[in-house]
Coordinates of N, CA and C and ligand atoms in Angstrom, one line a residue:
X196 N 0.9 -1.2 0.0 CA 0.0 0.0 0.0 C 0.9 1.2 0.0
X197 N 0.6 2.1 -1.0 CA 1.5 3.4 -1.0 C 1.0 4.4 0.0
X198 N 1.9 5.2 0.4 CA 1.5 6.3 1.4 C 1.5 7.6 0.6
X199 N 0.9 8.6 1.2 CA 0.9 10.0 0.6 C 2.4 10.5 0.5
X200 N 3.2 10.1 1.4 CA 4.6 10.5 1.4 C 5.3 10.0 0.1
X201 N 5.0 8.7 -0.3 CA 5.6 8.2 -1.5 C 5.0 8.9 -2.7
X202 N 3.7 9.2 -2.7 CA 3.1 9.8 -3.8 C 3.7 11.1 -4.2
X203 N 4.2 11.9 -3.2 CA 4.7 13.2 -3.4 C 5.9 13.1 -4.4
X204 N 6.6 12.0 -4.5 CA 7.7 11.8 -5.4 C 7.4 11.7 -6.8
X205 N 6.1 11.7 -7.1 CA 5.7 11.5 -8.5 C 6.3 12.6 -9.4
X206 N 6.7 12.2 -10.7 CA 7.1 13.2 -11.6 C 6.0 14.1 -12.0
X207 N 6.2 15.4 -12.2 CA 5.1 16.3 -12.4 C 5.2 17.0 -13.8
X208 N 6.3 16.9 -14.5 CA 6.3 17.6 -15.8 C 5.5 16.8 -16.8
X209 N 4.7 17.5 -17.6 CA 3.9 16.9 -18.6 C 4.6 16.4 -19.8
X210 N 4.0 15.6 -20.6 CA 4.6 15.1 -21.9 C 5.0 16.3 -22.8
X211 N 6.2 16.5 -23.2 CA 6.6 17.6 -24.0 C 5.9 17.5 -25.4
X212 N 5.7 16.3 -25.9 CA 5.0 16.2 -27.2 C 3.5 16.5 -27.1
X213 N 2.9 16.1 -26.0 CA 1.5 16.6 -25.8 C 1.4 18.1 -25.8
X214 N 2.4 18.7 -25.2 CA 2.3 20.2 -25.1 C 2.3 20.9 -26.4
X215 N 3.0 20.2 -27.4 CA 3.0 20.8 -28.8 C 1.6 20.9 -29.3
X216 N 0.7 20.0 -28.9 CA -0.7 20.0 -29.4 C -1.7 20.6 -28.5
X217 N -1.2 21.1 -27.3 CA -2.2 21.6 -26.3 C -3.0 22.8 -26.9
X218 N -2.4 23.6 -27.7 CA -3.1 24.7 -28.2 C -4.3 24.3 -29.1
X219 N -4.0 23.3 -30.0 CA -5.1 22.7 -30.8 C -6.2 22.1 -30.0
X220 N -5.8 21.4 -29.0 CA -6.8 20.8 -28.1 C -7.7 21.8 -27.4
X221 N -7.0 22.8 -26.9 CA -7.7 23.9 -26.2 C -8.7 24.7 -27.1
X222 N -8.3 24.8 -28.4 CA -9.1 25.5 -29.3 C -10.2 24.7 -30.0
X223 N -10.3 23.4 -29.5 CA -11.2 22.5 -30.3 C -12.6 22.6 -29.8
X224 N -12.9 23.4 -28.9 CA -14.3 23.6 -28.5 C -14.5 23.6 -27.0
X225 N -15.8 23.6 -26.6 CA -16.1 23.8 -25.2 C -16.2 22.4 -24.4
X226 N -16.4 21.4 -25.2 CA -16.6 20.1 -24.5 C -15.3 19.7 -23.8
X227 N -15.4 18.9 -22.7 CA -14.1 18.5 -22.0 C -13.2 17.6 -22.7
X228 N -12.0 17.5 -22.2 CA -11.0 16.5 -22.6 C -11.0 15.4 -21.6
X229 N -10.8 14.2 -22.1 CA -10.7 13.0 -21.2 C -9.2 12.6 -21.1
X230 N -8.7 12.5 -19.9 CA -7.4 12.0 -19.6 C -7.5 10.5 -19.1
X231 N -7.2 9.6 -19.9 CA -7.5 8.2 -19.6 C -6.2 7.7 -18.8
X232 N -6.5 7.1 -17.6 CA -5.4 6.7 -16.7 C -4.5 7.9 -16.4
X233 N -5.1 8.9 -15.8 CA -4.4 10.2 -15.6 C -3.3 10.1 -14.6
X234 N -3.3 9.2 -13.7 CA -2.3 9.1 -12.7 C -2.4 10.3 -11.8
X235 N -1.2 11.0 -11.5 CA -1.2 12.2 -10.7 C -1.7 13.4 -11.4
X236 N -1.9 13.3 -12.7 CA -2.5 14.4 -13.5 C -1.5 15.4 -14.0
X237 N -0.3 15.0 -14.2 CA 0.7 16.0 -14.8 C 0.2 16.5 -16.1
X238 N -0.4 15.6 -17.0 CA -0.8 16.1 -18.3 C -2.2 16.8 -18.2
X239 N -3.1 16.4 -17.4 CA -4.4 17.0 -17.2 C -4.2 18.4 -16.7
X240 N -3.3 18.6 -15.7 CA -3.0 19.9 -15.1 C -2.5 20.9 -16.2
X241 N -1.6 20.3 -17.0 CA -1.0 21.2 -18.1 C -2.1 21.6 -19.1
X242 N -3.1 20.7 -19.4 CA -4.2 21.1 -20.3 C -5.1 22.1 -19.6
X243 N -5.4 21.9 -18.3 CA -6.2 22.8 -17.6 C -5.6 24.2 -17.6
X244 N -4.2 24.2 -17.5 CA -3.5 25.5 -17.6 C -3.7 26.2 -18.9
X245 N -4.0 25.4 -19.9 CA -4.4 26.0 -21.3 C -5.9 26.3 -21.4
X246 N -6.6 26.1 -20.3 CA -8.0 26.5 -20.3 C -9.0 25.3 -20.6
X247 N -8.4 24.1 -20.7 CA -9.3 22.9 -21.0 C -9.9 22.4 -19.7
X248 N -11.2 22.1 -19.8 CA -11.8 21.3 -18.7 C -11.4 19.8 -18.9
X249 N -11.0 19.2 -17.9 CA -10.5 17.8 -18.1 C -11.1 16.8 -17.2
X250 N -11.7 15.8 -17.7 CA -12.2 14.7 -17.0 C -11.1 13.7 -16.8
X251 N -10.7 13.4 -15.6 CA -9.5 12.6 -15.3 C -10.0 11.2 -14.7
X252 N -9.8 10.2 -15.5 CA -10.2 8.9 -15.0 C -9.0 8.1 -14.6
X253 N -9.0 7.4 -13.4 CA -7.9 6.5 -13.0 C -8.6 5.6 -12.0
X254 N -8.0 4.4 -11.8 CA -8.5 3.5 -10.9 C -8.0 3.7 -9.5
X255 N -7.0 4.6 -9.4 CA -6.3 4.7 -8.1 C -6.7 6.0 -7.4
X256 N -7.5 5.8 -6.4 CA -8.1 7.0 -5.7 C -7.1 7.9 -5.0
X257 N -6.0 7.3 -4.6 CA -4.9 8.2 -3.9 C -4.3 9.1 -5.0
X258 N -4.1 8.6 -6.2 CA -3.6 9.5 -7.2 C -4.6 10.6 -7.6
X259 N -5.9 10.3 -7.6 CA -6.9 11.3 -7.9 C -7.0 12.4 -6.9
X260 N -6.7 12.0 -5.6 CA -6.7 13.0 -4.5 C -5.6 13.9 -4.7
X261 N -4.4 13.4 -5.1 CA -3.2 14.2 -5.3 C -3.5 15.2 -6.4
X262 N -4.2 14.7 -7.4 CA -4.6 15.6 -8.6 C -5.3 16.8 -8.2
X263 N -6.2 16.7 -7.2 CA -7.0 17.9 -6.8 C -6.1 18.9 -6.1
X264 N -5.1 18.3 -5.3 CA -4.2 19.2 -4.6 C -3.3 19.9 -5.7
X265 N -2.9 19.2 -6.7 CA -2.0 19.8 -7.8 C -2.8 21.0 -8.4
X266 N -4.1 20.8 -8.7 CA -4.8 21.9 -9.4 C -4.9 23.1 -8.4
X267 N -5.1 22.8 -7.1 CA -5.2 24.0 -6.2 C -3.9 24.7 -6.2
X268 N -2.8 24.0 -6.2 CA -1.4 24.6 -6.3 C -1.3 25.5 -7.5
X269 N -1.8 24.9 -8.6 CA -1.7 25.6 -9.9 C -2.5 26.9 -9.8
X270 N -3.7 26.9 -9.2 CA -4.5 28.1 -9.1 C -3.8 29.1 -8.2
X271 N -3.2 28.5 -7.1 CA -2.6 29.4 -6.1 C -1.4 30.0 -6.6
X272 N -0.7 29.4 -7.5 CA 0.6 29.9 -8.0 C 0.4 31.2 -8.9
X273 N -0.8 31.4 -9.4 CA -1.1 32.6 -10.1 C -0.3 32.8 -11.4
X274 N 0.3 31.7 -11.9 CA 1.2 31.8 -13.1 C 0.5 31.6 -14.4
X275 N -0.9 31.5 -14.4 CA -1.6 31.2 -15.6 C -2.2 32.5 -16.2
X276 N -2.0 32.7 -17.5 CA -2.5 33.9 -18.1 C -4.0 34.0 -18.1
X277 N -4.7 33.0 -18.6 CA -6.1 33.0 -18.8 C -6.8 32.2 -17.6
X278 N -8.1 31.9 -17.8 CA -8.8 31.2 -16.8 C -8.5 29.7 -16.9
X279 N -8.0 29.0 -15.9 CA -7.7 27.6 -16.0 C -9.0 26.8 -16.0
X280 N -8.8 25.6 -16.7 CA -10.0 24.7 -16.8 C -10.3 24.0 -15.5
X281 N -11.4 23.3 -15.5 CA -11.8 22.4 -14.4 C -11.1 21.1 -14.5
X282 N -10.9 20.5 -13.3 CA -10.4 19.1 -13.3 C -11.6 18.3 -12.6
X283 N -12.0 17.2 -13.4 CA -13.2 16.4 -12.9 C -12.7 15.0 -12.7
X284 N -12.4 14.6 -11.5 CA -11.8 13.2 -11.3 C -13.0 12.1 -11.4
X285 N -12.7 11.0 -12.0 CA -13.6 9.9 -12.0 C -12.8 8.7 -11.6
X286 N -13.2 8.0 -10.6 CA -12.4 6.8 -10.2 C -13.1 5.6 -10.9
X287 N -12.4 5.0 -11.8 CA -13.0 3.8 -12.5 C -11.8 3.0 -13.1
X288 N -12.1 1.7 -13.1 CA -11.1 0.7 -13.7 C -11.6 0.5 -15.1
X289 N -11.1 1.3 -16.1 CA -11.6 1.3 -17.4 C -11.1 0.1 -18.2
X290 N -11.9 -0.5 -19.0 CA -11.5 -1.6 -19.8 C -12.5 -1.8 -20.9
X291 N -12.2 -2.7 -21.8 CA -13.1 -2.9 -23.0 C -14.5 -3.2 -22.5
X292 N -14.7 -4.0 -21.4 CA -16.0 -4.4 -21.0 C -16.6 -3.4 -20.1
X293 N -15.9 -2.4 -19.6 CA -16.4 -1.4 -18.8 C -15.9 0.0 -19.1
X294 N -16.7 0.7 -19.9 CA -16.3 2.1 -20.3 C -17.4 3.0 -19.9
X295 N -17.1 3.9 -18.9 CA -18.2 4.6 -18.2 C -18.7 5.9 -18.9
X296 N -18.2 6.1 -20.2 CA -18.5 7.4 -20.8 C -19.4 7.2 -22.0
X297 N -20.3 8.1 -22.2 CA -21.3 8.0 -23.4 C -20.6 8.5 -24.7
X298 N -21.4 8.5 -25.7 CA -20.9 8.8 -27.1 C -20.7 10.3 -27.3
X299 N -19.7 10.6 -28.1 CA -19.5 12.0 -28.6 C -19.4 13.0 -27.4
X300 N -18.8 12.7 -26.4 CA -18.8 13.5 -25.1 C -17.6 14.4 -25.1
X301 N -16.5 14.0 -25.7 CA -15.2 14.8 -25.5 C -14.7 15.4 -26.8
X302 N -14.1 16.6 -26.6 CA -13.4 17.2 -27.8 C -12.0 16.6 -28.0
X303 N -11.5 16.0 -26.9 CA -10.2 15.4 -27.1 C -10.0 14.3 -26.0
X304 N -9.2 13.3 -26.3 CA -8.9 12.2 -25.4 C -7.4 12.1 -25.4
X305 N -6.8 12.0 -24.2 CA -5.4 11.6 -24.2 C -5.2 10.4 -23.4
X306 N -4.2 9.6 -23.7 CA -3.9 8.3 -23.0 C -2.4 8.2 -23.1
X307 N -1.8 8.5 -22.0 CA -0.3 8.6 -21.9 C 0.3 7.6 -20.9
X308 N 1.2 6.8 -21.4 CA 1.8 5.8 -20.5 C 0.7 4.8 -20.1
X309 N -0.3 4.6 -20.9 CA -1.3 3.7 -20.7 C -2.0 3.5 -22.1
X310 N -1.4 2.7 -22.9 CA -1.9 2.5 -24.3 C -2.5 1.1 -24.5
X311 N -3.8 1.1 -24.6 CA -4.4 -0.2 -24.8 C -5.2 -0.2 -26.1
X312 N -4.7 -0.9 -27.1 CA -5.3 -0.9 -28.4 C -6.8 -1.2 -28.4
X313 N -7.2 -2.1 -27.5 CA -8.6 -2.5 -27.4 C -9.5 -1.3 -27.0
X314 N -8.9 -0.3 -26.4 CA -9.8 0.9 -26.0 C -10.0 1.9 -27.2
X315 N -9.2 1.7 -28.3 CA -9.3 2.7 -29.4 C -10.8 2.9 -29.9
X316 N -11.5 1.8 -30.1 CA -12.9 2.0 -30.6 C -13.8 2.7 -29.6
X317 N -13.4 2.6 -28.3 CA -14.2 3.3 -27.2 C -13.8 4.8 -27.3
X318 N -12.5 5.1 -27.5 CA -12.1 6.5 -27.7 C -12.9 7.1 -28.9
X319 N -12.9 6.3 -29.9 CA -13.7 6.8 -31.1 C -15.1 7.1 -30.8
X320 N -15.8 6.2 -30.1 CA -17.2 6.3 -29.7 C -17.4 7.6 -28.8
X321 N -16.5 7.9 -27.9 CA -16.7 9.0 -26.9 C -16.2 10.3 -27.4
X322 N -15.5 10.3 -28.6 CA -15.0 11.6 -29.1 C -16.1 12.2 -30.0
X323 N -16.2 13.5 -29.9 CA -17.0 14.2 -30.9 C -16.4 14.1 -32.3
X324 N -17.2 14.3 -33.3 CA -16.6 14.3 -34.6 C -15.6 15.5 -34.7
X325 N -14.5 15.3 -35.3 CA -13.4 16.3 -35.3 C -12.6 16.4 -34.0
X326 N -13.0 15.5 -33.1 CA -12.2 15.5 -31.8 C -10.8 14.9 -32.0
X327 N -9.9 15.2 -31.1 CA -8.5 14.8 -31.2 C -8.2 13.7 -30.2
X328 N -7.3 12.8 -30.7 CA -6.8 11.7 -29.8 C -5.3 11.9 -29.7
X329 N -4.7 11.9 -28.5 CA -3.3 11.8 -28.4 C -2.9 10.6 -27.5
X330 N -2.0 9.8 -28.0 CA -1.6 8.6 -27.2 C -0.1 8.6 -27.2
X331 N 0.4 8.1 -26.1 CA 1.9 8.0 -26.0 C 2.2 6.7 -25.1
X332 N 3.0 5.8 -25.6 CA 3.4 4.7 -24.8 C 4.5 5.1 -23.8
X333 N 4.7 4.3 -22.8 CA 5.9 4.7 -21.9 C 7.2 4.5 -22.7
X334 N 8.2 5.1 -22.2 CA 9.5 5.0 -22.8 C 10.2 3.7 -22.7
X335 N 11.4 3.6 -23.3 CA 12.1 2.3 -23.2 C 13.2 2.4 -22.1
X336 N 12.9 1.8 -21.0 CA 13.8 1.8 -19.9 C 13.9 0.3 -19.4
X337 N 15.1 -0.2 -19.2 CA 15.3 -1.5 -18.6 C 14.6 -2.6 -19.5
X338 N 13.7 -3.3 -18.8 CA 13.0 -4.4 -19.5 C 11.7 -4.0 -20.1
X339 N 11.4 -2.7 -20.0 CA 10.1 -2.2 -20.5 C 9.7 -2.6 -21.9
X340 N 10.7 -2.8 -22.7 CA 10.4 -3.2 -24.1 C 9.5 -4.4 -24.2
X341 N 9.6 -5.3 -23.1 CA 8.8 -6.5 -23.2 C 7.3 -6.2 -23.1
X342 N 6.9 -5.1 -22.6 CA 5.5 -4.7 -22.5 C 5.1 -3.7 -23.6
X343 N 6.0 -3.3 -24.5 CA 5.7 -2.3 -25.5 C 5.1 -3.0 -26.7
X344 N 4.4 -2.3 -27.6 CA 3.8 -2.9 -28.7 C 4.8 -3.3 -29.8
X345 N 4.4 -4.1 -30.7 CA 5.2 -4.6 -31.9 C 5.2 -3.5 -33.0
X346 N 6.2 -3.4 -33.8 CA 6.2 -2.5 -34.9 C 4.9 -2.5 -35.7
X347 N 4.3 -1.4 -36.0 CA 3.1 -1.3 -36.8 C 1.8 -1.6 -36.1
X348 N 1.9 -2.2 -35.0 CA 0.6 -2.6 -34.3 C -0.3 -1.5 -34.0
X349 N 0.3 -0.4 -33.4 CA -0.5 0.8 -33.0 C -0.9 1.5 -34.3
X350 N 0.0 1.6 -35.2 CA -0.2 2.4 -36.4 C -1.5 1.8 -37.1
X351 N -1.6 0.5 -37.3 CA -2.7 -0.1 -38.0 C -4.0 0.2 -37.2
X352 N -4.0 0.0 -35.9 CA -5.2 0.2 -35.2 C -5.6 1.7 -35.2
X353 N -4.6 2.6 -35.1 CA -4.9 4.0 -35.0 C -5.4 4.5 -36.4
X354 N -4.7 4.1 -37.5 CA -5.1 4.5 -38.8 C -6.6 4.1 -39.2
X355 N -7.0 3.0 -38.6 CA -8.3 2.4 -38.9 C -9.4 3.4 -38.5
X356 N -9.1 4.1 -37.4 CA -10.2 5.0 -36.8 C -9.9 6.5 -36.9
X357 N -8.7 6.9 -37.0 CA -8.3 8.3 -36.9 C -7.5 8.7 -38.1
X358 N -7.7 10.0 -38.4 CA -6.8 10.6 -39.4 C -5.5 11.0 -38.7
X359 N -4.4 10.6 -39.2 CA -3.1 10.8 -38.4 C -2.6 12.2 -38.7
X360 N -2.3 12.9 -37.7 CA -1.7 14.3 -37.8 C -0.2 14.2 -37.5
X361 N 0.1 13.4 -36.5 CA 1.5 13.2 -36.1 C 1.7 11.7 -35.7
X362 N 2.8 11.1 -36.1 CA 3.0 9.8 -35.7 C 4.5 9.5 -35.6
X363 N 5.0 9.1 -34.4 CA 6.4 8.9 -34.2 C 6.5 7.5 -33.6
X364 N 7.2 6.6 -34.3 CA 7.4 5.2 -33.8 C 8.9 4.9 -33.8
X365 N 9.4 4.5 -32.7 CA 10.8 4.1 -32.6 C 11.0 2.7 -32.1
X366 N 11.9 2.0 -32.9 CA 12.2 0.6 -32.5 C 13.1 0.6 -31.3
X367 N 12.8 -0.3 -30.4 CA 13.5 -0.4 -29.1 C 13.7 -1.9 -28.8
X368 N 14.5 -2.1 -27.7 CA 14.7 -3.5 -27.3 C 15.9 -4.1 -28.0
X369 N 16.5 -5.2 -27.5 CA 17.7 -5.8 -28.0 C 17.5 -6.3 -29.5
X370 N 16.3 -6.7 -29.9 CA 16.1 -7.2 -31.2 C 15.3 -6.2 -32.1
X371 N 15.0 -5.0 -31.5 CA 14.3 -4.0 -32.2 C 12.9 -4.4 -32.6
X372 N 12.3 -5.4 -31.9 CA 11.0 -5.9 -32.2 C 9.9 -5.3 -31.4
X373 N 10.2 -4.2 -30.6 CA 9.2 -3.5 -29.9 C 9.3 -2.0 -30.3
X374 N 8.3 -1.2 -30.0 CA 8.3 0.2 -30.4 C 7.8 1.1 -29.3
X375 N 8.3 2.3 -29.2 CA 7.6 3.3 -28.5 C 6.9 4.2 -29.5
X376 N 5.7 4.7 -29.1 CA 4.9 5.4 -30.1 C 4.3 6.7 -29.4
X377 N 4.3 7.7 -30.2 CA 3.6 9.0 -29.9 C 2.7 9.3 -31.1
X378 N 1.4 9.5 -30.9 CA 0.6 9.7 -32.0 C -0.5 10.7 -31.7
X379 N -0.8 11.6 -32.7 CA -1.9 12.5 -32.5 C -2.8 12.4 -33.8
X380 N -4.1 12.3 -33.6 CA -4.9 12.1 -34.7 C -6.3 12.8 -34.4
X381 N -7.2 12.6 -35.4 CA -8.5 13.2 -35.4 C -9.6 12.3 -35.8
X382 N -10.7 12.3 -35.2 CA -11.8 11.6 -35.6 C -12.5 12.4 -36.7
X383 N -12.6 11.8 -37.9 CA -13.1 12.6 -39.0 C -14.5 12.3 -39.5
X384 N -15.0 11.1 -39.0 CA -16.4 10.8 -39.4 C -17.2 10.4 -38.1
X385 N -18.5 10.6 -38.2 CA -19.3 10.4 -36.9 C -19.4 8.9 -36.6
X386 N -19.5 8.1 -37.7 CA -19.6 6.6 -37.5 C -18.6 5.9 -38.4
X387 N -18.3 4.7 -37.9 CA -17.4 3.9 -38.7 C -18.2 3.2 -39.8
X388 N -17.6 3.1 -41.0 CA -18.3 2.3 -42.1 C -18.5 0.9 -41.6
X389 N -19.7 0.3 -41.8 CA -19.9 -1.1 -41.3 C -19.4 -2.1 -42.3
Ligands
SAM621 C1 2.2 4.9 -15.6 S1 0.8 5.7 -14.9 C2 0.5 7.0 -16.1 C3 -0.2 8.1 -15.6 C4 -0.4 9.4 -16.5 N1 -1.1 9.0 -17.7 C5 0.9 10.0 -16.8 O1 1.3 10.0 -18.0 O2 1.6 10.5 -15.9 C6 -0.5 4.6 -15.3 C7 -1.8 4.9 -14.6 O3 -2.8 4.1 -15.1 C8 -3.7 3.8 -14.0 N2 -4.4 2.6 -14.5 C9 -3.9 1.4 -14.8 N3 -4.9 0.6 -15.3 C10 -6.1 1.3 -15.3 C11 -7.4 1.0 -15.6 N4 -7.7 -0.2 -16.1 N5 -8.3 2.0 -15.5 C12 -8.0 3.2 -15.0 N6 -6.7 3.5 -14.6 C13 -5.8 2.6 -14.7 C14 -2.8 3.6 -12.8 O4 -3.5 3.7 -11.6 C15 -1.8 4.7 -13.1 O5 -2.2 5.9 -12.4

């Protein structure tokens, strides 16, 4: 069981690649952004600083509590030019069989260091048409490559549902048969062709 003291050591800087797209996400409309498996909320807080309202889902209640504290610190720091967005935590163990969000709800979805291909159709379902999706696998450290996707695996699933705006795939691991991926795309049609 983790303690609050351990949680304070969490890294807080957001994904630099996500930040490149934060302006586009913030300008994409009034509907909220969904941060899937938000953790301590380093990325959600960064988007809130850009004015986005962010629904933050994670199965770990302690992390969600820390997230509220982080937003309060952000507001207290007074370093934000405009009005910061809201942070709306949701505690849920999301999976293919349990997706607690309705259709066309979000202007953007981000899923960072938690990339599950089986959730892509659910992302498509809950994104508004022209909504953005940003995904990023964890980096290659130690034996991590064993849990990373195979070359082309994410690209195929992503391309099937989203128009690709940015795609970066790097081979990693001793045999180069795993990849790290960062991808930004857009839902261009309201329904998938049957
Ligand atoms: C490596 S952290 C990444 C956190 C955050 N996205 C970031 O980039 O800092 C993975 C997070 O996924 C959450 N998680 C794992 N499986 C989950 C699930 N099925 N549903 C919701 N959250 C989940 C964990 O609690 C943890 O906070």
